[in-house]
Amino acid sequence: ESPSPAVAMATPSSSDQQQQQQQQQDRFQQLQDELCALIENCWEAGIMVCNYQPHVNLQHKMDFLVNRLNSLDRAKAQVADVQVPLAVLKYIDEGRNPHLYTRHCLETALQRNEEVKGKIENVSRFRTLLLAELSQAFEQDMSRYRSLRADPTPPLPPRTDE
């Protein structure tokens, strides 16, 4: 029996995922191209204003700039679903590279991960040591406890040579 269309739609194939990624890259590239053209036009308009010469058609440049702004306004719908963290925008406002924010977040996550691993390891060592000490002090009770937990062997005390 073949899967229903709803199931088939819910599990996209690798080629579908690649196509979606390509479409997403294309829309970002299109937006980047629009922004670059807008920046270039603003730059050119600024030069024209600073070095004004009567024979240069500034009105044409301004009309072109307005058209670029309208085009950019239409393109915003393509990226309306993208959410940028405020911290990234703050990095950009400070003149810093947004990739540094990503690297900082990754380094912080790795550091936190190492801290949590250390805590887990310490708790595990403590548990082993506690069970070993309790097994020595309360042999019968711990034997019954281990049988309830389906753990027939008493824990070995942790090595102290580390």
XYZ file of N, CA, C and O in Angstrom:
648
model
N 0.849 -1.179 0.000
C 0.000 0.000 0.000
C 0.888 1.234 0.000
O 1.813 1.345 0.791
N 0.646 2.165 -0.886
C 1.479 3.363 -0.998
C 1.063 4.382 0.052
O -0.087 4.417 0.484
N 2.004 5.229 0.484
C 1.676 6.234 1.489
C 0.707 7.252 0.922
O 0.677 7.531 -0.263
N -0.079 7.802 1.820
C -1.047 8.811 1.401
C -0.322 10.069 0.952
O 0.824 10.292 1.333
N -0.955 10.919 0.155
C -0.312 12.155 -0.296
C 0.099 13.042 0.870
O 1.100 13.725 0.808
N -0.674 13.036 1.961
C -0.333 13.871 3.120
C 0.966 13.409 3.749
O 1.801 14.213 4.149
N 1.163 12.078 3.830
C 2.404 11.551 4.395
C 3.565 11.857 3.467
O 4.645 12.228 3.902
N 3.341 11.719 2.177
C 4.398 11.996 1.215
C 4.817 13.463 1.271
O 5.978 13.789 1.114
N 3.857 14.351 1.505
C 4.174 15.777 1.583
C 4.919 16.098 2.871
O 5.721 17.009 2.924
N 4.644 15.340 3.941
C 5.246 15.629 5.237
C 6.706 15.213 5.293
O 7.451 15.709 6.107
N 7.115 14.275 4.445
C 8.500 13.810 4.456
C 9.134 14.117 3.105
O 9.149 13.276 2.207
N 9.684 15.327 2.940
C 10.269 15.684 1.648
C 11.535 14.876 1.373
O 12.274 14.524 2.284
N 11.737 14.601 0.102
C 12.931 13.854 -0.280
C 14.144 14.775 -0.264
O 14.030 15.986 -0.092
N 15.288 14.186 -0.446
C 16.534 14.946 -0.433
C 16.559 15.975 -1.561
O 17.002 17.105 -1.364
N 16.052 15.594 -2.730
C 16.046 16.540 -3.850
C 15.080 17.697 -3.581
O 15.356 18.829 -3.972
N 13.966 17.409 -2.895
C 13.034 18.479 -2.531
C 13.690 19.443 -1.544
O 13.531 20.660 -1.663
N 14.426 18.905 -0.582
C 15.110 19.755 0.392
C 16.175 20.610 -0.290
O 16.317 21.786 0.017
N 16.908 20.016 -1.224
C 17.924 20.764 -1.957
C 17.280 21.869 -2.782
O 17.794 22.985 -2.861
N 16.143 21.570 -3.376
C 15.440 22.568 -4.178
C 14.947 23.708 -3.286
O 15.067 24.881 -3.659
N 14.433 23.388 -2.099
C 13.981 24.418 -1.169
C 15.152 25.282 -0.709
O 15.033 26.502 -0.614
N 16.288 24.644 -0.418
C 17.465 25.405 -0.016
C 17.924 26.322 -1.131
O 18.301 27.463 -0.895
N 17.888 25.833 -2.362
C 18.291 26.642 -3.509
C 17.352 27.826 -3.680
O 17.786 28.945 -3.954
N 16.054 27.597 -3.505
C 15.088 28.687 -3.620
C 15.328 29.737 -2.531
O 15.236 30.935 -2.789
N 15.640 29.268 -1.333
C 15.916 30.204 -0.242
C 17.179 31.005 -0.534
O 17.210 32.218 -0.341
N 18.214 30.343 -1.030
C 19.441 31.052 -1.391
C 19.174 32.055 -2.504
O 19.710 33.170 -2.488
N 18.349 31.671 -3.467
C 18.018 32.570 -4.577
C 17.307 33.822 -4.089
O 17.606 34.925 -4.528
N 16.362 33.653 -3.163
C 15.639 34.830 -2.680
C 16.560 35.752 -1.886
O 16.432 36.961 -1.968
N 17.498 35.189 -1.138
C 18.446 36.031 -0.416
C 19.415 36.709 -1.378
O 19.783 37.863 -1.183
N 19.808 35.995 -2.421
C 20.698 36.583 -3.414
C 19.996 37.723 -4.136
O 20.587 38.770 -4.394
N 18.725 37.532 -4.441
C 17.949 38.575 -5.114
C 17.853 39.809 -4.212
O 18.038 40.938 -4.672
N 17.593 39.607 -2.938
C 17.521 40.724 -2.002
C 18.878 41.409 -1.878
O 18.966 42.638 -1.867
N 19.935 40.625 -1.816
C 21.281 41.202 -1.730
C 21.593 42.026 -2.973
O 22.162 43.117 -2.868
N 21.220 41.527 -4.128
C 21.438 42.281 -5.370
C 20.677 43.599 -5.350
O 21.211 44.639 -5.754
N 19.425 43.559 -4.875
C 18.621 44.785 -4.777
C 19.280 45.787 -3.829
O 19.357 46.986 -4.128
N 19.737 45.299 -2.690
C 20.380 46.190 -1.719
C 21.676 46.786 -2.275
O 21.943 47.973 -2.084
N 22.463 45.969 -2.959
C 23.713 46.471 -3.546
C 23.429 47.542 -4.595
O 24.115 48.577 -4.638
N 22.417 47.300 -5.426
C 22.062 48.291 -6.443
C 21.555 49.573 -5.791
O 21.888 50.680 -6.243
N 20.783 49.446 -4.732
C 20.282 50.624 -4.026
C 21.433 51.419 -3.405
O 21.483 52.648 -3.520
N 22.357 50.730 -2.778
C 23.514 51.400 -2.175
C 24.339 52.108 -3.241
O 24.763 53.256 -3.067
N 24.543 51.442 -4.367
C 25.301 52.049 -5.462
C 24.600 53.301 -5.986
O 25.243 54.339 -6.218
N 23.284 53.224 -6.135
C 22.529 54.388 -6.605
C 22.567 55.528 -5.600
O 22.652 56.697 -5.990
N 22.480 55.209 -4.324
C 22.587 56.251 -3.288
C 23.966 56.913 -3.346
O 24.088 58.137 -3.230
N 24.978 56.102 -3.524
C 26.347 56.611 -3.622
C 26.493 57.561 -4.817
O 27.029 58.662 -4.698
N 25.993 57.110 -5.951
C 26.071 57.933 -7.159
C 25.268 59.225 -7.000
O 25.723 60.301 -7.420
N 24.092 59.128 -6.382
C 23.276 60.324 -6.173
C 23.990 61.287 -5.234
O 23.961 62.511 -5.446
N 24.628 60.768 -4.215
C 25.384 61.610 -3.294
C 26.514 62.338 -3.990
O 26.750 63.527 -3.739
N 27.204 61.638 -4.872
C 28.287 62.261 -5.632
C 27.728 63.349 -6.547
O 28.295 64.440 -6.653
N 26.596 63.052 -7.173
C 25.989 64.028 -8.078
C 25.553 65.283 -7.331
O 25.689 66.393 -7.837
N 25.053 65.119 -6.115
C 24.615 66.273 -5.330
C 25.821 67.078 -4.858
O 25.815 68.317 -4.920
N 26.854 66.382 -4.391
C 28.050 67.087 -3.893
C 28.782 67.828 -5.010
O 29.335 68.898 -4.799
N 28.810 67.236 -6.185
C 29.502 67.841 -7.329
C 28.476 68.263 -8.376
O 28.584 67.903 -9.541
N 27.498 69.013 -7.951
C 26.394 69.352 -8.847
C 26.882 70.126 -10.061
O 27.634 71.086 -9.958
N 26.431 69.646 -11.206
C 26.714 70.321 -12.465
C 25.405 70.415 -13.235
O 24.654 69.428 -13.302
N 25.097 71.551 -13.787
C 23.788 71.776 -14.420
C 23.462 70.805 -15.547
O 22.301 70.468 -15.758
N 24.449 70.307 -16.259
C 24.152 69.440 -17.403
C 23.841 67.995 -16.982
O 23.404 67.194 -17.796
N 24.039 67.630 -15.699
C 23.759 66.271 -15.212
C 22.292 66.194 -14.798
O 21.784 67.068 -14.100
N 21.616 65.132 -15.225
C 20.191 64.976 -14.946
C 19.999 64.295 -13.585
O 19.911 63.075 -13.486
N 19.923 65.094 -12.538
C 19.733 64.584 -11.183
C 18.332 64.003 -10.998
O 18.154 63.036 -10.260
N 17.348 64.569 -11.683
C 15.977 64.079 -11.575
C 15.873 62.623 -12.032
O 15.203 61.813 -11.404
N 16.575 62.290 -13.110
C 16.572 60.920 -13.612
C 17.149 59.963 -12.562
O 16.608 58.870 -12.333
N 18.223 60.368 -11.922
C 18.861 59.536 -10.895
C 17.926 59.356 -9.696
O 17.821 58.265 -9.142
N 17.229 60.415 -9.303
C 16.292 60.332 -8.171
C 15.117 59.419 -8.512
O 14.673 58.634 -7.678
N 14.604 59.504 -9.746
C 13.517 58.622 -10.173
C 13.974 57.159 -10.129
O 13.237 56.272 -9.683
N 15.193 56.925 -10.587
C 15.751 55.574 -10.576
C 15.897 55.072 -9.136
O 15.607 53.914 -8.832
N 16.324 55.961 -8.248
C 16.480 55.619 -6.835
C 15.122 55.276 -6.209
O 15.001 54.297 -5.467
N 14.108 56.021 -6.515
C 12.754 55.750 -6.010
C 12.262 54.410 -6.537
O 11.651 53.617 -5.804
N 12.539 54.110 -7.796
C 12.152 52.814 -8.363
C 12.850 51.660 -7.631
O 12.246 50.621 -7.387
N 14.120 51.841 -7.315
C 14.862 50.822 -6.562
C 14.254 50.632 -5.178
O 14.140 49.508 -4.692
N 13.873 51.720 -4.537
C 13.243 51.623 -3.219
C 11.904 50.891 -3.301
O 11.578 50.070 -2.434
N 11.127 51.170 -4.342
C 9.869 50.451 -4.547
C 10.115 48.967 -4.789
O 9.392 48.112 -4.271
N 11.125 48.667 -5.564
C 11.484 47.267 -5.824
C 11.896 46.564 -4.531
O 11.509 45.422 -4.282
N 12.655 47.262 -3.714
C 13.073 46.705 -2.432
C 11.860 46.497 -1.524
O 11.764 45.487 -0.823
N 10.925 47.410 -1.555
C 9.713 47.284 -0.747
C 8.901 46.057 -1.178
O 8.359 45.342 -0.344
N 8.849 45.798 -2.469
C 8.146 44.610 -2.958
C 8.876 43.335 -2.558
O 8.252 42.311 -2.291
N 10.191 43.387 -2.493
C 10.985 42.197 -2.172
C 10.912 41.823 -0.697
O 11.258 40.703 -0.333
N 10.439 42.730 0.146
C 10.414 42.431 1.578
C 9.481 41.267 1.897
O 9.694 40.557 2.875
N 8.467 41.041 1.086
C 7.548 39.929 1.331
C 8.257 38.583 1.207
O 7.866 37.614 1.850
N 9.302 38.525 0.400
C 10.034 37.277 0.201
C 10.822 36.862 1.437
O 11.125 35.695 1.611
N 11.158 37.817 2.282
C 11.962 37.505 3.461
C 11.236 37.871 4.756
O 11.846 38.030 5.802
N 9.915 37.972 4.678
C 9.133 38.346 5.855
C 9.205 37.286 6.943
O 9.049 37.590 8.121
N 9.470 36.033 6.571
C 9.521 34.953 7.552
C 10.877 34.843 8.255
O 11.029 34.067 9.189
N 11.851 35.616 7.849
C 13.188 35.559 8.443
C 13.215 36.426 9.698
O 12.795 37.577 9.676
N 13.705 35.839 10.778
C 13.797 36.576 12.028
C 15.267 36.700 12.406
O 15.974 35.704 12.481
N 15.690 37.918 12.635
C 17.079 38.194 12.993
C 17.110 38.577 14.471
O 16.379 39.483 14.889
N 17.932 37.907 15.269
C 18.017 38.266 16.683
C 18.477 39.715 16.857
O 19.309 40.214 16.098
N 17.926 40.380 17.853
C 18.277 41.775 18.104
C 19.765 41.928 18.403
O 20.358 42.952 18.066
N 20.353 40.927 19.023
C 21.784 41.010 19.335
C 22.619 41.097 18.052
O 23.646 41.779 18.032
N 22.189 40.444 16.988
C 22.901 40.523 15.707
C 22.808 41.943 15.157
O 23.796 42.508 14.678
N 21.608 42.512 15.246
C 21.441 43.889 14.764
C 22.289 44.853 15.594
O 22.860 45.806 15.050
N 22.400 44.587 16.877
C 23.236 45.428 17.736
C 24.704 45.314 17.310
O 25.417 46.316 17.243
N 25.149 44.097 17.005
C 26.520 43.898 16.511
C 26.751 44.724 15.244
O 27.777 45.370 15.086
N 25.781 44.683 14.332
C 25.914 45.402 13.065
C 25.927 46.903 13.317
O 26.726 47.637 12.730
N 25.030 47.384 14.207
C 24.986 48.817 14.532
C 26.299 49.301 15.134
O 26.689 50.455 14.943
N 26.979 48.416 15.854
C 28.264 48.767 16.455
C 29.408 48.660 15.452
O 30.564 48.889 15.803
N 29.076 48.309 14.224
C 30.098 48.200 13.180
C 30.874 46.902 13.244
O 31.949 46.783 12.657
N 30.338 45.924 13.947
C 31.019 44.636 14.076
C 30.434 43.640 13.084
O 29.310 43.774 12.615
N 31.206 42.634 12.798
C 30.820 41.603 11.844
C 29.806 40.664 12.493
O 30.056 40.126 13.564
N 28.649 40.431 11.852
C 27.657 39.529 12.447
C 28.162 38.093 12.587
O 27.666 37.343 13.419
N 29.166 37.707 11.809
C 29.736 36.368 11.953
C 30.420 36.223 13.308
O 30.506 35.125 13.851
N 30.909 37.344 13.856
C 31.514 37.306 15.184
C 30.469 36.947 16.227
O 30.763 36.265 17.209
N 29.243 37.403 16.026
C 28.159 37.060 16.944
C 27.930 35.552 16.916
O 27.800 34.912 17.975
N 27.886 34.980 15.738
C 27.678 33.546 15.602
C 28.808 32.782 16.283
O 28.570 31.829 17.021
N 30.041 33.214 16.028
C 31.186 32.554 16.644
C 31.123 32.679 18.169
O 31.366 31.716 18.889
N 30.755 33.862 18.657
C 30.639 34.079 20.098
C 29.583 33.145 20.699
O 29.805 32.543 21.757
N 28.448 33.024 20.029
C 27.386 32.135 20.518
C 27.849 30.680 20.547
O 27.578 29.951 21.502
N 28.552 30.264 19.511
C 29.051 28.889 19.465
C 30.082 28.643 20.556
O 30.062 27.598 21.219
N 30.991 29.601 20.763
C 31.995 29.440 21.812
C 31.344 29.389 23.188
O 31.727 28.585 24.036
N 30.339 30.218 23.403
C 29.625 30.216 24.682
C 28.902 28.886 24.886
O 28.928 28.327 25.986
N 28.272 28.382 23.829
C 27.566 27.098 23.929
C 28.537 25.961 24.209
O 28.248 25.078 25.034
N 29.694 25.972 23.557
C 30.688 24.930 23.806
C 31.213 24.991 25.235
O 31.379 23.958 25.893
N 31.457 26.197 25.724
C 31.931 26.352 27.097
C 30.878 25.857 28.084
O 31.193 25.129 29.027
N 29.639 26.232 27.857
C 28.546 25.795 28.738
C 28.388 24.288 28.673
O 28.133 23.628 29.685
N 28.548 23.717 27.491
C 28.464 22.270 27.323
C 29.541 21.569 28.139
O 29.276 20.556 28.796
N 30.758 22.097 28.106
C 31.849 21.511 28.889
C 31.556 21.596 30.384
O 31.826 20.655 31.131
N 30.998 22.717 30.818
C 30.648 22.867 32.237
C 29.606 21.840 32.650
O 29.711 21.207 33.698
N 28.581 21.665 31.814
C 27.514 20.708 32.123
C 28.063 19.284 32.111
O 27.707 18.468 32.966
N 28.946 18.974 31.152
C 29.565 17.646 31.125
C 30.320 17.382 32.416
O 30.257 16.284 32.975
N 31.057 18.396 32.881
C 31.794 18.253 34.132
C 30.866 18.010 35.313
O 31.150 17.172 36.177
N 29.763 18.723 35.348
C 28.796 18.531 36.434
C 28.196 17.129 36.387
O 28.040 16.474 37.427
N 27.852 16.678 35.195
C 27.280 15.333 35.047
C 28.297 14.283 35.496
O 27.949 13.338 36.210
N 29.531 14.464 35.095
C 30.575 13.521 35.481
C 30.773 13.520 36.999
O 30.909 12.459 37.616
N 30.753 14.691 37.619
C 30.913 14.772 39.073
C 29.744 14.123 39.798
O 29.937 13.432 40.797
N 28.527 14.340 39.302
C 27.358 13.712 39.919
C 27.446 12.194 39.771
O 27.129 11.449 40.710
N 27.892 11.724 38.625
C 28.036 10.291 38.399
C 29.079 9.701 39.349
O 28.864 8.636 39.941
N 30.202 10.388 39.491
C 31.229 9.917 40.438
C 30.696 9.915 41.872
O 30.948 8.988 42.634
N 29.966 10.979 42.219
C 29.402 11.059 43.563
C 28.429 9.910 43.798
O 28.434 9.281 44.856
N 27.586 9.608 42.812
C 26.625 8.520 42.942
C 27.345 7.199 43.160
O 26.982 6.414 44.037
N 28.386 6.960 42.351
C 29.139 5.721 42.479
C 29.781 5.621 43.858
O 29.711 4.578 44.517
N 30.398 6.695 44.308
C 31.038 6.718 45.622
C 30.004 6.530 46.731
O 30.218 5.760 47.679
N 28.865 7.206 46.616
C 27.813 7.091 47.622
C 27.290 5.667 47.701
O 27.127 5.106 48.785
N 27.020 5.059 46.535
C 26.539 3.677 46.534
C 27.572 2.721 47.111
O 27.218 1.783 47.837
N 28.840 2.965 46.808
C 29.899 2.104 47.361
C 29.961 2.249 48.881
O 30.049 1.238 49.604
N 29.905 3.461 49.367
C 29.951 3.692 50.816
C 28.704 3.136 51.501
O 28.800 2.530 52.571
N 27.551 3.331 50.907
C 26.319 2.792 51.477
C 26.332 1.269 51.463
O 25.818 0.632 52.396
N 26.916 0.669 50.431
C 27.010 -0.792 50.359
C 27.882 -1.334 51.476
O 27.613 -2.415 52.005
N 28.911 -0.596 51.840
C 29.777 -1.030 52.948
C 29.090 -0.833 54.294
O 29.164 -1.687 55.170
N 28.400 0.277 54.459
C 27.784 0.588 55.751
C 26.476 -0.171 55.965
O 26.177 -0.588 57.089
N 25.683 -0.319 54.925
C 24.364 -0.958 55.036
C 24.273 -2.069 53.992
O 23.502 -1.986 53.037
N 25.041 -3.124 54.222
C 25.187 -4.167 53.213
C 23.859 -4.830 52.853
O 23.541 -4.990 51.675
N 23.052 -5.200 53.858
C 21.793 -5.891 53.589
C 20.782 -4.966 52.907
O 20.108 -5.358 51.954
N 20.684 -3.736 53.396
C 19.732 -2.790 52.795
C 20.104 -2.465 51.347
O 19.234 -2.378 50.471
N 21.372 -2.294 51.098
C 21.811 -1.975 49.727
C 21.658 -3.175 48.805
O 21.371 -3.018 47.622
N 21.809 -4.376 49.353
C 21.601 -5.577 48.556
C 20.141 -5.652 48.121
O 19.832 -5.956 46.965
N 19.227 -5.342 49.041
C 17.803 -5.326 48.718
C 17.507 -4.203 47.707
O 16.755 -4.374 46.759
N 18.131 -3.035 47.883
C 17.954 -1.906 46.964
C 18.403 -2.281 45.558
O 17.705 -2.016 44.574
N 19.578 -2.927 45.476
C 20.086 -3.335 44.156
C 19.172 -4.373 43.506
O 18.974 -4.368 42.304
N 18.599 -5.251 44.313
C 17.706 -6.262 43.735
C 16.420 -5.606 43.207
O 15.878 -6.032 42.193
N 15.952 -4.570 43.892
C 14.783 -3.849 43.409
C 15.080 -3.109 42.108
O 14.217 -2.962 41.245
N 16.291 -2.637 41.966
C 16.687 -1.906 40.758
C 17.223 -2.842 39.679
O 17.660 -2.380 38.632
N 17.228 -4.122 39.940
C 17.742 -5.131 38.999
C 19.211 -4.878 38.691
O 19.670 -4.995 37.560
N 19.961 -4.521 39.728
C 21.405 -4.276 39.615
C 22.098 -5.192 40.623
O 22.290 -4.814 41.773
N 22.462 -6.410 40.213
C 22.957 -7.400 41.184
C 24.355 -7.122 41.736
O 24.705 -7.623 42.789
N 25.148 -6.339 41.040
C 26.520 -6.139 41.514
C 26.674 -4.804 42.212
O 26.157 -3.786 41.749
N 27.369 -4.790 43.315
C 27.603 -3.512 43.994
C 28.558 -2.655 43.167
O 29.408 -3.180 42.440
N 28.401 -1.354 43.251
C 29.282 -0.482 42.464
C 30.707 -0.529 42.986
O 30.950 -0.722 44.181
N 31.624 -0.387 42.073
C 33.021 -0.314 42.470
C 33.330 1.094 42.937
O 32.822 2.075 42.363
N 34.147 1.219 43.954
C 34.510 2.598 44.365
C 35.302 3.275 43.261
O 36.031 2.604 42.516
N 35.141 4.586 43.127
C 35.848 5.295 42.045
C 37.349 5.265 42.276
O 37.815 5.224 43.405
N 38.073 5.268 41.161
C 39.530 5.287 41.237
C 39.969 6.687 41.663
O 39.424 7.681 41.220
N 40.966 6.741 42.471
C 41.466 8.033 42.955
C 42.764 8.422 42.288
O 43.361 9.430 42.619
N 43.219 7.656 41.299
C 44.491 7.966 40.640
C 44.349 8.959 39.506
O 45.294 9.286 38.821
N 43.156 9.477 39.248
C 42.948 10.442 38.147
C 43.372 11.813 38.539
O 43.189 12.387 39.509
